[in-house]
N, CA, C and O atoms as a MOPAC input file, in Angstrom:
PM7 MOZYME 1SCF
protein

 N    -54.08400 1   113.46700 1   -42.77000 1
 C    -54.68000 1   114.64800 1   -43.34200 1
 C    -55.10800 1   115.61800 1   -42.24700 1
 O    -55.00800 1   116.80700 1   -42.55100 1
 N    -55.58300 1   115.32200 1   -40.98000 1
 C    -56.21900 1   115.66800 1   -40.06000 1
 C    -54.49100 1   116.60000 1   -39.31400 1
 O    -54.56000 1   117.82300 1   -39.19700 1
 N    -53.58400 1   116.11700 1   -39.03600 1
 C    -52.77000 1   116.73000 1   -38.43600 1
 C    -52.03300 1   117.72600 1   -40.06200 1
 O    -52.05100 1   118.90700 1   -39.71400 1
 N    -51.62000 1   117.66200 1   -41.13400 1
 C    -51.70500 1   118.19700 1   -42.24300 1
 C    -52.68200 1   119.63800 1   -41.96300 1
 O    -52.19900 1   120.73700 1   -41.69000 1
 N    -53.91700 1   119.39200 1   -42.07800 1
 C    -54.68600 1   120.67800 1   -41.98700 1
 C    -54.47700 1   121.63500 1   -40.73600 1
 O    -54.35700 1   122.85600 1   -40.83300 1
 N    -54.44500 1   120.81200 1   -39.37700 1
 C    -54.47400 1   121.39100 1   -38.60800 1
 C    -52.80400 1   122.48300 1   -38.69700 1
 O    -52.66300 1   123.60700 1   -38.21500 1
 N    -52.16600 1   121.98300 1   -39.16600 1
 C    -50.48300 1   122.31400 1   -39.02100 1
 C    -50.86500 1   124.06700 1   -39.57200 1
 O    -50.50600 1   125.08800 1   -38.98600 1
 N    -51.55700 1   123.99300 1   -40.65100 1
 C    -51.90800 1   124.31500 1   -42.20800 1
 C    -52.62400 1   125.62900 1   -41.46400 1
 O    -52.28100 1   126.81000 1   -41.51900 1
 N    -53.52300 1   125.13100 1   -40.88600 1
 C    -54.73300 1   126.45300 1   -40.06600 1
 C    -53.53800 1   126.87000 1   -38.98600 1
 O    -53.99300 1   127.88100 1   -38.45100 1
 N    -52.28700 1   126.60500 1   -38.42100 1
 C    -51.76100 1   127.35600 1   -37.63600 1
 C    -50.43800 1   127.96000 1   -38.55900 1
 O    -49.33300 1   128.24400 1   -38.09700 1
 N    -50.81400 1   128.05900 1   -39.81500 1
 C    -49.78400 1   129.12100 1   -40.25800 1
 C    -48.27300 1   128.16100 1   -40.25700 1
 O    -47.22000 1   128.79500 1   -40.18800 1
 N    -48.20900 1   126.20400 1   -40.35700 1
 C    -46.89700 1   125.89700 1   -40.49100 1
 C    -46.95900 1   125.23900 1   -41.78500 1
 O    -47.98900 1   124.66300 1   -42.13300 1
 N    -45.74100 1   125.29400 1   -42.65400 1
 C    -45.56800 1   124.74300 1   -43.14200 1
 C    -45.79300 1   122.80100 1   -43.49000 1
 O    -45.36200 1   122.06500 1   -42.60300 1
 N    -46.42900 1   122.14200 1   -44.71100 1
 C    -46.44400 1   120.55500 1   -44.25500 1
 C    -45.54600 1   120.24800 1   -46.04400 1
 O    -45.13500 1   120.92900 1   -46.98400 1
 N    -45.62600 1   118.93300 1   -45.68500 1
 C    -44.98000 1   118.23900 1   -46.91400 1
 C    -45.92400 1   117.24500 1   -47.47200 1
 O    -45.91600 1   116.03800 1   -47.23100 1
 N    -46.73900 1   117.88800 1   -48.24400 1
 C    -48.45200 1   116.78000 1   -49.08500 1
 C    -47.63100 1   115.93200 1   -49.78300 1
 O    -46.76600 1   116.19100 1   -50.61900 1
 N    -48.13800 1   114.52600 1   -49.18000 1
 C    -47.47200 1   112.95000 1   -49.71400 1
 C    -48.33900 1   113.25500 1   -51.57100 1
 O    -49.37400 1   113.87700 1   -51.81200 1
 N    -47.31900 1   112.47100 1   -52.63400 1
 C    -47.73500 1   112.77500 1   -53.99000 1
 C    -48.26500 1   111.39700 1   -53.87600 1
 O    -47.60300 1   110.44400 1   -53.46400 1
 N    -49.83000 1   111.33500 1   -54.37200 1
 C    -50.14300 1   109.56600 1   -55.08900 1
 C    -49.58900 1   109.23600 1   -56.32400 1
 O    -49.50400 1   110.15300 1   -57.14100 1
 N    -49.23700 1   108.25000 1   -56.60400 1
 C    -49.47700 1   107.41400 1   -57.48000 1
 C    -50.06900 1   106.51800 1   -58.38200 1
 O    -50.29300 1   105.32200 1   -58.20000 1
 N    -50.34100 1   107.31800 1   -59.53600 1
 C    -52.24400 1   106.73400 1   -59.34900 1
 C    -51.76800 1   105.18600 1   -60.32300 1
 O    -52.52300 1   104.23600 1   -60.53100 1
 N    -50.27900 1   105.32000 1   -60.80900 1
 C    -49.65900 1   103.86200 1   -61.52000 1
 C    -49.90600 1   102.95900 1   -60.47600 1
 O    -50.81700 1   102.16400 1   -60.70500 1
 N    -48.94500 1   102.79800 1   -58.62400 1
 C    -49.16000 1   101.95000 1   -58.06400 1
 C    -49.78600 1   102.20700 1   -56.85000 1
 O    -49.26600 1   102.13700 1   -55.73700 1
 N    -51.00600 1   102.52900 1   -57.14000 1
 C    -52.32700 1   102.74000 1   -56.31000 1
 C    -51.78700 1   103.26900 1   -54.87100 1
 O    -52.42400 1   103.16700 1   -53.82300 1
 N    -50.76000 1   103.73500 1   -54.97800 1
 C    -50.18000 1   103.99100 1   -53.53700 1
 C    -49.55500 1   105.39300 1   -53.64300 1
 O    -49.57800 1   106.14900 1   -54.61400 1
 N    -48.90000 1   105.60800 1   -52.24300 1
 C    -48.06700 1   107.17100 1   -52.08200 1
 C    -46.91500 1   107.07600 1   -52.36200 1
 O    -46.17100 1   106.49000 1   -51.57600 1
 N    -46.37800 1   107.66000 1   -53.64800 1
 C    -44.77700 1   108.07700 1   -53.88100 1
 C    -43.98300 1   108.05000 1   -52.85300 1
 O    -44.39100 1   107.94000 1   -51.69600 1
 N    -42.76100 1   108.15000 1   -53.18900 1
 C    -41.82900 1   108.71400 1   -52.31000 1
 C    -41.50400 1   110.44800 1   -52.56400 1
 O    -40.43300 1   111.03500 1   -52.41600 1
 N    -42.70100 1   110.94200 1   -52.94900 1
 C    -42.19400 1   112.47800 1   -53.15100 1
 C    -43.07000 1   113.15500 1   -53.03400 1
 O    -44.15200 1   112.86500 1   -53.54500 1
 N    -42.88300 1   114.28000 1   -52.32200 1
 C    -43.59000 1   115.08200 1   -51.73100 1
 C    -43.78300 1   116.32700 1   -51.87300 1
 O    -42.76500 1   117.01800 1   -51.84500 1
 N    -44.78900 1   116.86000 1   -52.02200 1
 C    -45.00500 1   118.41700 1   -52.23300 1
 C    -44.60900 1   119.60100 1   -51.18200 1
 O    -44.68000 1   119.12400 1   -50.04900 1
 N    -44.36600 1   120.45400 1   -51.16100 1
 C    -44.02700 1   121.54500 1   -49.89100 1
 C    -44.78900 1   122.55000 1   -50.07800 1
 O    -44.48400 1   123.39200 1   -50.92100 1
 N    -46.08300 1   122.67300 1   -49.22600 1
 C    -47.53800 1   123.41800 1   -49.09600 1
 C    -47.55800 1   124.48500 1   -48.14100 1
 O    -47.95900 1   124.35900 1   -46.98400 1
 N    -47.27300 1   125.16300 1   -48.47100 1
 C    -47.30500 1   126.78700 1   -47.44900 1
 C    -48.49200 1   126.64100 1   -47.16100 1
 O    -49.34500 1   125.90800 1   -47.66300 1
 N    -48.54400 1   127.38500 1   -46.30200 1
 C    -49.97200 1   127.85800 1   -45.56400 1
 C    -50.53400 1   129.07700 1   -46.52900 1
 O    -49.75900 1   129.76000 1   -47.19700 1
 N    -51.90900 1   129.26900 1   -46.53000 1
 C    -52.70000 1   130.10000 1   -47.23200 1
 C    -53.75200 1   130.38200 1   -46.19800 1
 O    -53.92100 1   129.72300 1   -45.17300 1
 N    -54.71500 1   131.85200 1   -46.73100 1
 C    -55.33500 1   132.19200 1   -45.99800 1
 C    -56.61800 1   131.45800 1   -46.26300 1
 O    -57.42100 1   131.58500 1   -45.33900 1
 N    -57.06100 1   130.67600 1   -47.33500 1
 C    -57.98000 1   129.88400 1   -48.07300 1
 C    -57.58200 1   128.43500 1   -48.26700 1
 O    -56.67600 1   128.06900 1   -49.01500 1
 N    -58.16200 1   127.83100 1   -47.70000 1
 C    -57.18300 1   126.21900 1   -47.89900 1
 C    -58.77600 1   125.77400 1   -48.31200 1
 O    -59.76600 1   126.21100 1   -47.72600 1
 N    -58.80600 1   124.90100 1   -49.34000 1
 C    -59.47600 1   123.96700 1   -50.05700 1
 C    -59.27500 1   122.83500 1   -49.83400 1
 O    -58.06500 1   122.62700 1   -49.73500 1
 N    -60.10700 1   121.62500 1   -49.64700 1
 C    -60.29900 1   120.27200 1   -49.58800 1
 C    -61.05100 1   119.57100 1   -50.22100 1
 O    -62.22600 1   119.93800 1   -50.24200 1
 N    -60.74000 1   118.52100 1   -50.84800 1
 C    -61.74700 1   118.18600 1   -51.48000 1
 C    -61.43100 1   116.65600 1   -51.67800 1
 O    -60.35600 1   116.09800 1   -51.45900 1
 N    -62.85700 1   115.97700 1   -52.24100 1
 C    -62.71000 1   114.64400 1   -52.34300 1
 C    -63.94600 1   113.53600 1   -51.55000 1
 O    -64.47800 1   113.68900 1   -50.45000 1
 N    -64.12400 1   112.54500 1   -52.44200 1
 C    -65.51000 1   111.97400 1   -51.96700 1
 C    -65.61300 1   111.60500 1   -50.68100 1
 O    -66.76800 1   111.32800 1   -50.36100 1
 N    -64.72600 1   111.49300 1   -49.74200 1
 C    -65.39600 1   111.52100 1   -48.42000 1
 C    -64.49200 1   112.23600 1   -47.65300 1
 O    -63.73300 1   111.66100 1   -46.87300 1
 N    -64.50200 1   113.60900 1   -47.82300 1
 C    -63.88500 1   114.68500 1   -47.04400 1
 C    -65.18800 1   114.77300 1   -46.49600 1
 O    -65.32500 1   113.83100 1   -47.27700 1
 N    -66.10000 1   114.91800 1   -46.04000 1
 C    -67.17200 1   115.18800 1   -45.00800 1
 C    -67.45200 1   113.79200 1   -44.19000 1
 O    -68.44400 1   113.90600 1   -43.47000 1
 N    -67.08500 1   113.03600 1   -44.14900 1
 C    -67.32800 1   111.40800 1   -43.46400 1
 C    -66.65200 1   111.57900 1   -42.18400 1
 O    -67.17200 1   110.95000 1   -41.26300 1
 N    -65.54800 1   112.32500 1   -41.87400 1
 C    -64.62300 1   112.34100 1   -40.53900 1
 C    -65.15800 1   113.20900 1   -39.80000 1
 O    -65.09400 1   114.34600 1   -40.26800 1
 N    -65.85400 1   113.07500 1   -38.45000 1
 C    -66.37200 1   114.16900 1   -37.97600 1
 C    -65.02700 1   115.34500 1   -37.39000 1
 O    -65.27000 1   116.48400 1   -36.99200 1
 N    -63.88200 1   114.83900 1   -37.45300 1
 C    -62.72400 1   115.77300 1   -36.70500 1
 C    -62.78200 1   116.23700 1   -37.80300 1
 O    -63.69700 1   117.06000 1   -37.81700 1
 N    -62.20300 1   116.14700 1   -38.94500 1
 C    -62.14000 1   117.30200 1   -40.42400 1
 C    -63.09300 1   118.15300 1   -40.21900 1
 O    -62.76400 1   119.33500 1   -40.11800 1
 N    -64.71700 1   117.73800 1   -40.08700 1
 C    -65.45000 1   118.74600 1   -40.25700 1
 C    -65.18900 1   119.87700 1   -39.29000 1
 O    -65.38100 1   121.07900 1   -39.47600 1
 N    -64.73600 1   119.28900 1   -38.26700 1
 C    -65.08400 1   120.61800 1   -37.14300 1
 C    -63.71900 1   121.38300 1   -37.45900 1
 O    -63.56900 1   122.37100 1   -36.74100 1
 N    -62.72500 1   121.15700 1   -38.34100 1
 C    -61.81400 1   122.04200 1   -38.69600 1
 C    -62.03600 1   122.79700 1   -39.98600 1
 O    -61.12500 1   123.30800 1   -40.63700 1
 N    -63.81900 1   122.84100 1   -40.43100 1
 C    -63.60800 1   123.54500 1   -41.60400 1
 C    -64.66300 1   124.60600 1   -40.95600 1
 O    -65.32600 1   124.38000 1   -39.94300 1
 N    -64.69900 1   125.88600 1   -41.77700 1
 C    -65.45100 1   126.78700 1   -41.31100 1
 C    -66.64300 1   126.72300 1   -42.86800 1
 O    -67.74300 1   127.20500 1   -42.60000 1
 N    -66.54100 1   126.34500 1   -43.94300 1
 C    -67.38800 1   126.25800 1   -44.56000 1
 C    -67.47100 1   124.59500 1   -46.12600 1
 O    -66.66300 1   124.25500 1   -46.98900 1
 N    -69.07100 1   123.98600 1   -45.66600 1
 C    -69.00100 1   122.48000 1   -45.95600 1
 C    -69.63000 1   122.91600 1   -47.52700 1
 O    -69.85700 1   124.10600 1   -47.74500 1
 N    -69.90000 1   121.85000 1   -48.62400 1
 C    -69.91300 1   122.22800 1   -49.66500 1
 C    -69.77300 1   120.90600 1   -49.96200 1
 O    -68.71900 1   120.35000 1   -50.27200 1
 N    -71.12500 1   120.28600 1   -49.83600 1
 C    -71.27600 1   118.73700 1   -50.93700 1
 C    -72.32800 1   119.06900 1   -52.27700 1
 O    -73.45100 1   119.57100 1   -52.24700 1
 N    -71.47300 1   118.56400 1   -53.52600 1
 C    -72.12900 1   118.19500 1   -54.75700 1
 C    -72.17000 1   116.97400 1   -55.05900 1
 O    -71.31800 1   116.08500 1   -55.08400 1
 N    -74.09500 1   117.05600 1   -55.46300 1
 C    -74.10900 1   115.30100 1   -55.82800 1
 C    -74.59700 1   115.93700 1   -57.41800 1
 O    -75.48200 1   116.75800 1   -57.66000 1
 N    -73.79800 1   115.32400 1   -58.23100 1
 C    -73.98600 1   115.45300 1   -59.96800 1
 C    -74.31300 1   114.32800 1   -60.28600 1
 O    -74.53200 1   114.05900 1   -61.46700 1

């Protein structure tokens, strides 16, 4: 995910692995994710990696 984003913040193209949420694992098929000027992340421990964090410019935890 960490080389994914970074690719992502330099304007290259990546290929986001699809889960499988049948066999708890990653497909063999893959998404093709342009770069945007707004990239979103999300997920219960997207703030746990201190390298992710220092590649985001703004953090955003909800506890519901």
């Amino acid at each position: 995910m960490i080389q994914h984003l970074f690719k992502l913040l330099n304007y290259e193209t990546i290929e986001k692995p699809v889960y499988d949420y049948t066999k708890h694992t990653r497909s063999n098929e893959v998404i093709v994710q342009e770069p945007k000027e707004v990239i979103i992340l999300e997920g219960i421990l997207i703030l746990e990696d201190p390298r992710l964090r220092e590649l985001m410019d703004i953090k955003v935890y909800v506890d519901t």
